[in-house]
PDB file of C-alpha atoms in Angstrom:
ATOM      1  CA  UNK H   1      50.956  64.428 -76.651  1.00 83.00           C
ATOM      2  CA  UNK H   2      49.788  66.449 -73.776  1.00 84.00           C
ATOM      3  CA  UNK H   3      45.821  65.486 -74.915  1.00 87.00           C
ATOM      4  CA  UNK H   4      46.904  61.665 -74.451  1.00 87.00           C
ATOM      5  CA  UNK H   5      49.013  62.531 -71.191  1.00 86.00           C
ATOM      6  CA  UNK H   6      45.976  64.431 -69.418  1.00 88.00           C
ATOM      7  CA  UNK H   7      43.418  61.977 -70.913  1.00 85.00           C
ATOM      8  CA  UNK H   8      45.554  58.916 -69.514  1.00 88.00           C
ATOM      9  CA  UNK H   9      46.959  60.463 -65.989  1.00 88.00           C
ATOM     10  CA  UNK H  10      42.968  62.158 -65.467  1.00 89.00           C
ATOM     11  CA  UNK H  11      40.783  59.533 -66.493  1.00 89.00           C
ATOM     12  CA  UNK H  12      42.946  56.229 -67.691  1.00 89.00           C
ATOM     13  CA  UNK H  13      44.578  56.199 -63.897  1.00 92.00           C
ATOM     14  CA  UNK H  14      42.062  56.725 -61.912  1.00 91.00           C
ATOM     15  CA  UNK H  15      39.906  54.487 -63.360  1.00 93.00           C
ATOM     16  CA  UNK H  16      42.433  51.646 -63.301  1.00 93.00           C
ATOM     17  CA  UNK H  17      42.881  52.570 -59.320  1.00 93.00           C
ATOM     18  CA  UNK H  18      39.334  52.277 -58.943  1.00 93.00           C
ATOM     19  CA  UNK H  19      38.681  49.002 -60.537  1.00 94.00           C
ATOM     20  CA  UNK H  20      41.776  48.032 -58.507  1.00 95.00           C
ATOM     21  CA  UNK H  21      40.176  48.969 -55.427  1.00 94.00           C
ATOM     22  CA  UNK H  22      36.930  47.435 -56.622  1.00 95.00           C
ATOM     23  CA  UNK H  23      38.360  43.980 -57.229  1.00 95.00           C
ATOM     24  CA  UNK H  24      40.659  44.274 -53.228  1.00 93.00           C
ATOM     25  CA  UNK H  25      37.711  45.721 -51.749  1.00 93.00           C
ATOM     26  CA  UNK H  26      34.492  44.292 -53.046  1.00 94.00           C
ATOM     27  CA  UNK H  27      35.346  41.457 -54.706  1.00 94.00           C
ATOM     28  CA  UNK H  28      38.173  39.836 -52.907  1.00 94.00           C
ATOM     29  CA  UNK H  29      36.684  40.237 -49.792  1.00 92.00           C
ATOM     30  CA  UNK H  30      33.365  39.186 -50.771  1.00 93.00           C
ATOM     31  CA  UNK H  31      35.399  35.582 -51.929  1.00 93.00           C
ATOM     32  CA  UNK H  32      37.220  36.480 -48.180  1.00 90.00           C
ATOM     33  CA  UNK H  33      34.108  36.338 -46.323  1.00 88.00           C
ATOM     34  CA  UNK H  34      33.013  33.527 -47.958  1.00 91.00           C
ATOM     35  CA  UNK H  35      35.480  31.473 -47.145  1.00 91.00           C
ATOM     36  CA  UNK H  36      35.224  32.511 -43.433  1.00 88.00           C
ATOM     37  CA  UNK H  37      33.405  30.312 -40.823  1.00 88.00           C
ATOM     38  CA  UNK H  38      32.731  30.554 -37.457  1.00 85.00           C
ATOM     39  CA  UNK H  39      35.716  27.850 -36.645  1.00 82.00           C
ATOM     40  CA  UNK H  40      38.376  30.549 -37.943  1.00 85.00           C
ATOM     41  CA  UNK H  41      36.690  33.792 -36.585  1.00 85.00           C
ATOM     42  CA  UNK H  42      36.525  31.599 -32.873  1.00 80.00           C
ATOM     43  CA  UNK H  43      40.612  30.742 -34.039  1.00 78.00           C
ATOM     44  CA  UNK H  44      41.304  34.461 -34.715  1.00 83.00           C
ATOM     45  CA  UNK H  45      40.264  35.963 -31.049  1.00 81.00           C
ATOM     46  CA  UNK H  46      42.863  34.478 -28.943  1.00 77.00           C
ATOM     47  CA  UNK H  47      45.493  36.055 -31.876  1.00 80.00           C
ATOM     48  CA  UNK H  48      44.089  39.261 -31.735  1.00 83.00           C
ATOM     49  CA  UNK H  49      43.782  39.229 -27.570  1.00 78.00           C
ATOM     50  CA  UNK H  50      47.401  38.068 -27.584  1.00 76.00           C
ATOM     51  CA  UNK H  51      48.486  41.218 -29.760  1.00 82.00           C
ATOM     52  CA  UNK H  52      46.545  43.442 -28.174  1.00 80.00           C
ATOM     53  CA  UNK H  53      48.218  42.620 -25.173  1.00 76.00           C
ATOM     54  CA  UNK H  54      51.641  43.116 -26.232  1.00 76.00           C
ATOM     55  CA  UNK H  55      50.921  46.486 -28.211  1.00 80.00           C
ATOM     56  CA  UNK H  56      49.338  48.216 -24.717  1.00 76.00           C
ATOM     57  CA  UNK H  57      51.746  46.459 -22.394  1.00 76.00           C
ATOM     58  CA  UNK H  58      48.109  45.246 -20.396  1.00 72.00           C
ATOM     59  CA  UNK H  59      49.217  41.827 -18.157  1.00 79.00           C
ATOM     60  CA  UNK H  60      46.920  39.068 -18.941  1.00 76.00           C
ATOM     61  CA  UNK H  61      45.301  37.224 -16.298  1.00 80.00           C
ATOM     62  CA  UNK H  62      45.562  33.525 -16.490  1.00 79.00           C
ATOM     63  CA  UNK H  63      42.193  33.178 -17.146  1.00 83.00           C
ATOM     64  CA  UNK H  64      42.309  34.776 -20.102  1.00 78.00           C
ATOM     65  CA  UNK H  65      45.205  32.777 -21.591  1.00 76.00           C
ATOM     66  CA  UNK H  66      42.827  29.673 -20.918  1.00 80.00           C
ATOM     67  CA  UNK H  67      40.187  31.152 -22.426  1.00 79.00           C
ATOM     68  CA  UNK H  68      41.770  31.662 -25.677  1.00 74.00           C
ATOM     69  CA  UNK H  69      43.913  28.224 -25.375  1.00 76.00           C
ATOM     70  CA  UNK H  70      40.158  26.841 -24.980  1.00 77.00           C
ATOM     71  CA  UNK H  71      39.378  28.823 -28.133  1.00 75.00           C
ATOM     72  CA  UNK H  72      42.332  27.847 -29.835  1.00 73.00           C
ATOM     73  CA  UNK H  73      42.165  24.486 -29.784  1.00 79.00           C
ATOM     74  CA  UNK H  74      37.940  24.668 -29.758  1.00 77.00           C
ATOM     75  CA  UNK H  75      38.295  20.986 -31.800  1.00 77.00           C
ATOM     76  CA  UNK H  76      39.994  19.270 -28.882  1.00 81.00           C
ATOM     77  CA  UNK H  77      37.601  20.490 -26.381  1.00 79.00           C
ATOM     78  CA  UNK H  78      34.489  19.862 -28.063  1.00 83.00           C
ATOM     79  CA  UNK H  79      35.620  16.174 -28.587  1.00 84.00           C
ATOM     80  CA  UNK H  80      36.237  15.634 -24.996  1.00 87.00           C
ATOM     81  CA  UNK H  81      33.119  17.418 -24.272  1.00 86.00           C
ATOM     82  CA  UNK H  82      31.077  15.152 -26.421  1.00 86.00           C
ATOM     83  CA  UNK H  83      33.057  12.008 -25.212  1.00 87.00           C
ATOM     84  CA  UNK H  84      32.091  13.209 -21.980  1.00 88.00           C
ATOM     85  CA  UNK H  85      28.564  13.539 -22.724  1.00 87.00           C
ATOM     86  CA  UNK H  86      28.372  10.606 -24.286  1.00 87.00           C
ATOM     87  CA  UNK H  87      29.680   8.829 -21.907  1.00 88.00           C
ATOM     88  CA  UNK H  88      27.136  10.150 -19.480  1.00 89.00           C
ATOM     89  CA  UNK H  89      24.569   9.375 -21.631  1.00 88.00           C
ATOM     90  CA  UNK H  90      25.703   5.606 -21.770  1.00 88.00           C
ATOM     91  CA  UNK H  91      25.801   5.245 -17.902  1.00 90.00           C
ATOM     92  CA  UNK H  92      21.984   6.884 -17.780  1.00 90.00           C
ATOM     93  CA  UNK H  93      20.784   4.148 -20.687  1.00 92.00           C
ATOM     94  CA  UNK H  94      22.690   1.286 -18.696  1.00 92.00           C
ATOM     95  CA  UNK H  95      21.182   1.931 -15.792  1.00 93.00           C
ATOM     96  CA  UNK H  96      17.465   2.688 -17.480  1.00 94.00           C
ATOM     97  CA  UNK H  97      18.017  -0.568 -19.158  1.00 95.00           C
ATOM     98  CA  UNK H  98      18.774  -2.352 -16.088  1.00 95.00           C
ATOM     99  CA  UNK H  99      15.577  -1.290 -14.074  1.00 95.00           C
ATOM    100  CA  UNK H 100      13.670  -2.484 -17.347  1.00 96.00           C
ATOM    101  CA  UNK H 101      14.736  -5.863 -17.266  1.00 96.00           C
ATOM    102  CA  UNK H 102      14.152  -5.804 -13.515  1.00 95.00           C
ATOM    103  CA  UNK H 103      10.562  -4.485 -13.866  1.00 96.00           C
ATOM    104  CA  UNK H 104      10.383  -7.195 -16.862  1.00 95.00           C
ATOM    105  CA  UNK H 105      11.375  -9.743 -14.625  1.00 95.00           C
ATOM    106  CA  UNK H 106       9.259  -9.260 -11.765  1.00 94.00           C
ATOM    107  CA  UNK H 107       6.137  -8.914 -14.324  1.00 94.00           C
ATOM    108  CA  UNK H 108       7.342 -12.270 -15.719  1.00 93.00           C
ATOM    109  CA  UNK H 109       7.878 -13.580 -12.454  1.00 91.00           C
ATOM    110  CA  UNK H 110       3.901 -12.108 -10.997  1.00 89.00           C
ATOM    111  CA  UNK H 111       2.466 -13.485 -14.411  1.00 87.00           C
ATOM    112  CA  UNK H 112       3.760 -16.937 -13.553  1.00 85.00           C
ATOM    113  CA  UNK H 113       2.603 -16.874 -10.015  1.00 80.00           C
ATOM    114  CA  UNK H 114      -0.922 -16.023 -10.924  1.00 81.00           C
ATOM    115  CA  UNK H 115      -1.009 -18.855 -12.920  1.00 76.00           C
ATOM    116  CA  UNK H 116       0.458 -20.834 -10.166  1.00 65.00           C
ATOM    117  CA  UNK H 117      -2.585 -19.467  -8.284  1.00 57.00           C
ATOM    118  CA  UNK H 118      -5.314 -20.595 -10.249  1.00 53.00           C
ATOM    119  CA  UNK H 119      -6.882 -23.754  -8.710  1.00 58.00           C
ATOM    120  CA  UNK H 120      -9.087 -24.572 -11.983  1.00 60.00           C
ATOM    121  CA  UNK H 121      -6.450 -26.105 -13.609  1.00 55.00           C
ATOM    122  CA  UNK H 122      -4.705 -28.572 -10.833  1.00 57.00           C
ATOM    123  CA  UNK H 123      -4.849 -31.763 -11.975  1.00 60.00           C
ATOM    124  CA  UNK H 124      -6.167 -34.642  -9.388  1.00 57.00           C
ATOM    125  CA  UNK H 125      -3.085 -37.290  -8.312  1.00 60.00           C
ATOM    126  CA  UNK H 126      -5.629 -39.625  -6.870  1.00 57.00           C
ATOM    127  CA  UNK H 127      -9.210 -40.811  -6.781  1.00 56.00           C
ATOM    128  CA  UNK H 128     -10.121 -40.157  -3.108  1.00 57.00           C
ATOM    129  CA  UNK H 129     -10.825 -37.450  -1.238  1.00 59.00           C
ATOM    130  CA  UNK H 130      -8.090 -34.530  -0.388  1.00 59.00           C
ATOM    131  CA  UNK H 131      -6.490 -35.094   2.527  1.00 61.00           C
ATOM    132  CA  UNK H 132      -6.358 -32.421   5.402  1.00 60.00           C
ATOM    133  CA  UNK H 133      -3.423 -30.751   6.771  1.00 59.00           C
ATOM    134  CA  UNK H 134      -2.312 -32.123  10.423  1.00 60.00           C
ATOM    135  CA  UNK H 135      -2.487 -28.171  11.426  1.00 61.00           C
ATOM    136  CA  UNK H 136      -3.428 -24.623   9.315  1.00 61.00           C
ATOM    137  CA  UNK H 137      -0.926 -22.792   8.699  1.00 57.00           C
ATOM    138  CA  UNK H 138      -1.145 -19.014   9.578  1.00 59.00           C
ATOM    139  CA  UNK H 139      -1.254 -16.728   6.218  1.00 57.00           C
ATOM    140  CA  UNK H 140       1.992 -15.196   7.968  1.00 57.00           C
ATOM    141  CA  UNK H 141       3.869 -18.067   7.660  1.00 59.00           C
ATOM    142  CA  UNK H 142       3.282 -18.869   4.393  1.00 56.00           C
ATOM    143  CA  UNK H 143       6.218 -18.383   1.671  1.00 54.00           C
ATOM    144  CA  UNK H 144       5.783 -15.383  -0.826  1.00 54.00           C
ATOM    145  CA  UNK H 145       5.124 -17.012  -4.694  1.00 60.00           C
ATOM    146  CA  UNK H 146       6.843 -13.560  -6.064  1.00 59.00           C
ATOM    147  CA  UNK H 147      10.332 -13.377  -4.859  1.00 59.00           C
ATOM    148  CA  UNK H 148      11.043  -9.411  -4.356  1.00 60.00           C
ATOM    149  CA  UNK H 149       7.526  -8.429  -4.424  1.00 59.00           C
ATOM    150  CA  UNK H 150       5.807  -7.406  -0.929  1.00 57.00           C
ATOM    151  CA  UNK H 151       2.317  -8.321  -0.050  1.00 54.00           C
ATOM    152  CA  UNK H 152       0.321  -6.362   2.189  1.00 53.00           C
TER     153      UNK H 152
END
Protein backbone atom coordinates (compact mmCIF):
# COMPACT_ATOMS: atom_id res chain seq x y z
CA UNK A 1 0.00 0.00 0.00
CA UNK A 2 2.62 2.51 0.74
CA UNK A 3 4.69 1.13 -2.69
CA UNK A 4 1.41 2.11 -4.74
CA UNK A 5 0.92 5.43 -2.61
CA UNK A 6 4.65 6.70 -3.25
CA UNK A 7 4.65 5.26 -6.82
CA UNK A 8 1.24 7.17 -7.58
CA UNK A 9 1.76 10.62 -5.43
CA UNK A 10 5.88 10.58 -6.89
CA UNK A 11 5.56 9.66 -10.32
CA UNK A 12 1.60 9.04 -11.29
CA UNK A 13 0.93 12.94 -10.13
CA UNK A 14 3.39 14.62 -11.42
CA UNK A 15 3.25 13.23 -14.56
CA UNK A 16 -0.48 13.84 -14.92
CA UNK A 17 0.38 17.72 -13.86
CA UNK A 18 2.81 17.80 -16.48
CA UNK A 19 0.86 16.52 -19.36
CA UNK A 20 -1.75 18.92 -17.92
CA UNK A 21 0.48 21.72 -18.27
CA UNK A 22 1.64 20.41 -21.62
CA UNK A 23 -1.80 20.32 -23.19
CA UNK A 24 -2.71 24.46 -21.34
CA UNK A 25 0.62 25.49 -22.26
CA UNK A 26 1.81 24.07 -25.52
CA UNK A 27 -0.95 22.82 -27.04
CA UNK A 28 -3.83 25.04 -26.28
CA UNK A 29 -2.04 27.94 -26.94
CA UNK A 30 -0.47 26.78 -29.98
CA UNK A 31 -4.53 26.22 -31.26
CA UNK A 32 -4.72 30.00 -29.30
CA UNK A 33 -2.29 31.56 -31.48
CA UNK A 34 -3.61 30.16 -34.32
CA UNK A 35 -6.67 31.41 -34.13
CA UNK A 36 -5.26 34.95 -33.47
CA UNK A 37 -5.04 37.61 -36.28
CA UNK A 38 -3.91 40.85 -36.49
CA UNK A 39 -7.78 42.23 -36.43
CA UNK A 40 -8.09 40.89 -32.67
CA UNK A 41 -4.49 41.72 -31.41
CA UNK A 42 -5.32 45.62 -33.06
CA UNK A 43 -9.03 44.94 -30.93
CA UNK A 44 -7.13 43.92 -27.75
CA UNK A 45 -4.84 47.29 -27.29
CA UNK A 46 -7.43 49.77 -26.57
CA UNK A 47 -8.70 46.94 -23.68
CA UNK A 48 -5.51 46.60 -22.28
CA UNK A 49 -4.72 50.69 -22.44
CA UNK A 50 -8.13 51.14 -20.83
CA UNK A 51 -7.11 48.74 -17.82
CA UNK A 52 -3.98 49.88 -17.48
CA UNK A 53 -5.32 53.10 -16.89
CA UNK A 54 -7.63 52.31 -14.22
CA UNK A 55 -5.13 49.91 -12.27
CA UNK A 56 -2.32 53.04 -12.02
CA UNK A 57 -4.92 55.75 -11.63
CA UNK A 58 -2.80 57.53 -14.95
CA UNK A 59 -5.59 60.22 -16.66
CA UNK A 60 -5.88 59.54 -20.26
CA UNK A 61 -5.56 62.21 -22.66
CA UNK A 62 -8.26 62.45 -25.20
CA UNK A 63 -6.14 61.53 -27.76
CA UNK A 64 -5.57 58.44 -26.56
CA UNK A 65 -9.23 57.45 -26.09
CA UNK A 66 -9.49 58.24 -29.97
CA UNK A 67 -6.79 56.34 -30.71
CA UNK A 68 -8.06 53.22 -29.32
CA UNK A 69 -11.89 54.09 -30.37
CA UNK A 70 -10.03 54.29 -33.93
CA UNK A 71 -8.58 50.88 -33.07
CA UNK A 72 -11.63 49.57 -31.81
CA UNK A 73 -13.75 49.98 -34.38
CA UNK A 74 -10.55 49.60 -37.12
CA UNK A 75 -13.58 48.01 -39.62
CA UNK A 76 -15.55 51.25 -39.67
CA UNK A 77 -12.63 53.37 -40.35
CA UNK A 78 -11.03 51.49 -42.96
CA UNK A 79 -14.40 51.48 -44.90
CA UNK A 80 -14.70 55.15 -44.81
CA UNK A 81 -11.13 55.38 -45.61
CA UNK A 82 -11.48 53.32 -48.70
CA UNK A 83 -14.86 55.04 -49.64
CA UNK A 84 -12.89 58.02 -49.35
CA UNK A 85 -10.21 56.92 -51.52
CA UNK A 86 -12.26 55.68 -53.83
CA UNK A 87 -14.06 58.35 -54.20
CA UNK A 88 -10.98 60.38 -54.92
CA UNK A 89 -9.94 58.10 -57.27
CA UNK A 90 -13.32 58.48 -59.27
CA UNK A 91 -13.08 62.36 -59.39
CA UNK A 92 -9.19 61.95 -60.79
CA UNK A 93 -10.56 59.26 -63.66
CA UNK A 94 -13.59 61.72 -64.42
CA UNK A 95 -11.65 64.39 -64.92
CA UNK A 96 -8.67 62.29 -66.93
CA UNK A 97 -11.50 61.04 -68.97
CA UNK A 98 -12.81 64.34 -69.71
CA UNK A 99 -9.49 65.93 -71.06
CA UNK A 100 -9.37 62.64 -73.30
CA UNK A 101 -12.40 63.19 -75.05
CA UNK A 102 -11.40 66.85 -75.33
CA UNK A 103 -7.95 66.02 -76.81
CA UNK A 104 -10.07 63.34 -78.98
CA UNK A 105 -12.18 65.93 -80.13
CA UNK A 106 -9.91 68.51 -81.16
CA UNK A 107 -7.77 65.65 -83.08
CA UNK A 108 -11.10 64.75 -84.74
CA UNK A 109 -11.91 68.18 -85.28
CA UNK A 110 -7.82 69.09 -86.88
CA UNK A 111 -8.19 65.73 -88.92
CA UNK A 112 -11.32 67.08 -90.56
CA UNK A 113 -9.94 70.47 -91.23
CA UNK A 114 -6.93 69.15 -93.02
CA UNK A 115 -9.05 67.48 -95.20
CA UNK A 116 -11.06 70.56 -95.60
CA UNK A 117 -7.66 71.99 -96.63
CA UNK A 118 -6.71 69.92 -99.35
CA UNK A 119 -7.47 71.65 -102.70
CA UNK A 120 -6.88 68.30 -104.86
CA UNK A 121 -10.06 67.10 -104.22
CA UNK A 122 -12.59 70.28 -104.79
CA UNK A 123 -14.79 69.49 -107.25
CA UNK A 124 -15.40 72.24 -110.21
CA UNK A 125 -19.26 73.88 -110.03
CA UNK A 126 -18.78 75.34 -113.45
CA UNK A 127 -16.96 75.23 -116.75
CA UNK A 128 -15.33 78.70 -116.82
CA UNK A 129 -12.74 80.19 -115.28
CA UNK A 130 -12.64 80.96 -111.27
CA UNK A 131 -13.77 84.06 -110.54
CA UNK A 132 -11.66 86.62 -108.44
CA UNK A 133 -12.48 88.06 -105.19
CA UNK A 134 -13.69 91.93 -105.37
CA UNK A 135 -10.77 92.47 -102.58
CA UNK A 136 -8.00 89.90 -100.66
CA UNK A 137 -8.68 89.32 -97.62
CA UNK A 138 -5.86 89.75 -94.99
CA UNK A 139 -4.72 86.16 -93.45
CA UNK A 140 -5.81 88.03 -90.09
CA UNK A 141 -9.14 88.21 -90.92
CA UNK A 142 -9.72 85.01 -91.97
CA UNK A 143 -11.91 82.53 -89.66
CA UNK A 144 -9.94 79.69 -87.81
CA UNK A 145 -11.10 75.98 -89.52
CA UNK A 146 -10.23 74.40 -85.85
CA UNK A 147 -12.48 75.90 -83.32
CA UNK A 148 -10.26 76.02 -79.92
CA UNK A 149 -7.05 75.52 -81.59
CA UNK A 150 -4.62 78.71 -81.95
CA UNK A 151 -2.57 79.36 -84.98
CA UNK A 152 0.52 81.18 -84.86
Amino acid sequence: MWKQMWRTWTIDKPAALGEWLWQILVVELAALLDRLTLRKVVALIPVVIVIAAYLHRIPISPEVMLLGDVLAYIDIFSVILLLSLFSRAATVLAAVKQTVDQIGAALHRLAIALRRGDGRHRRTTGGGPRKQPAREKNEDEDVAIVPGLAWV
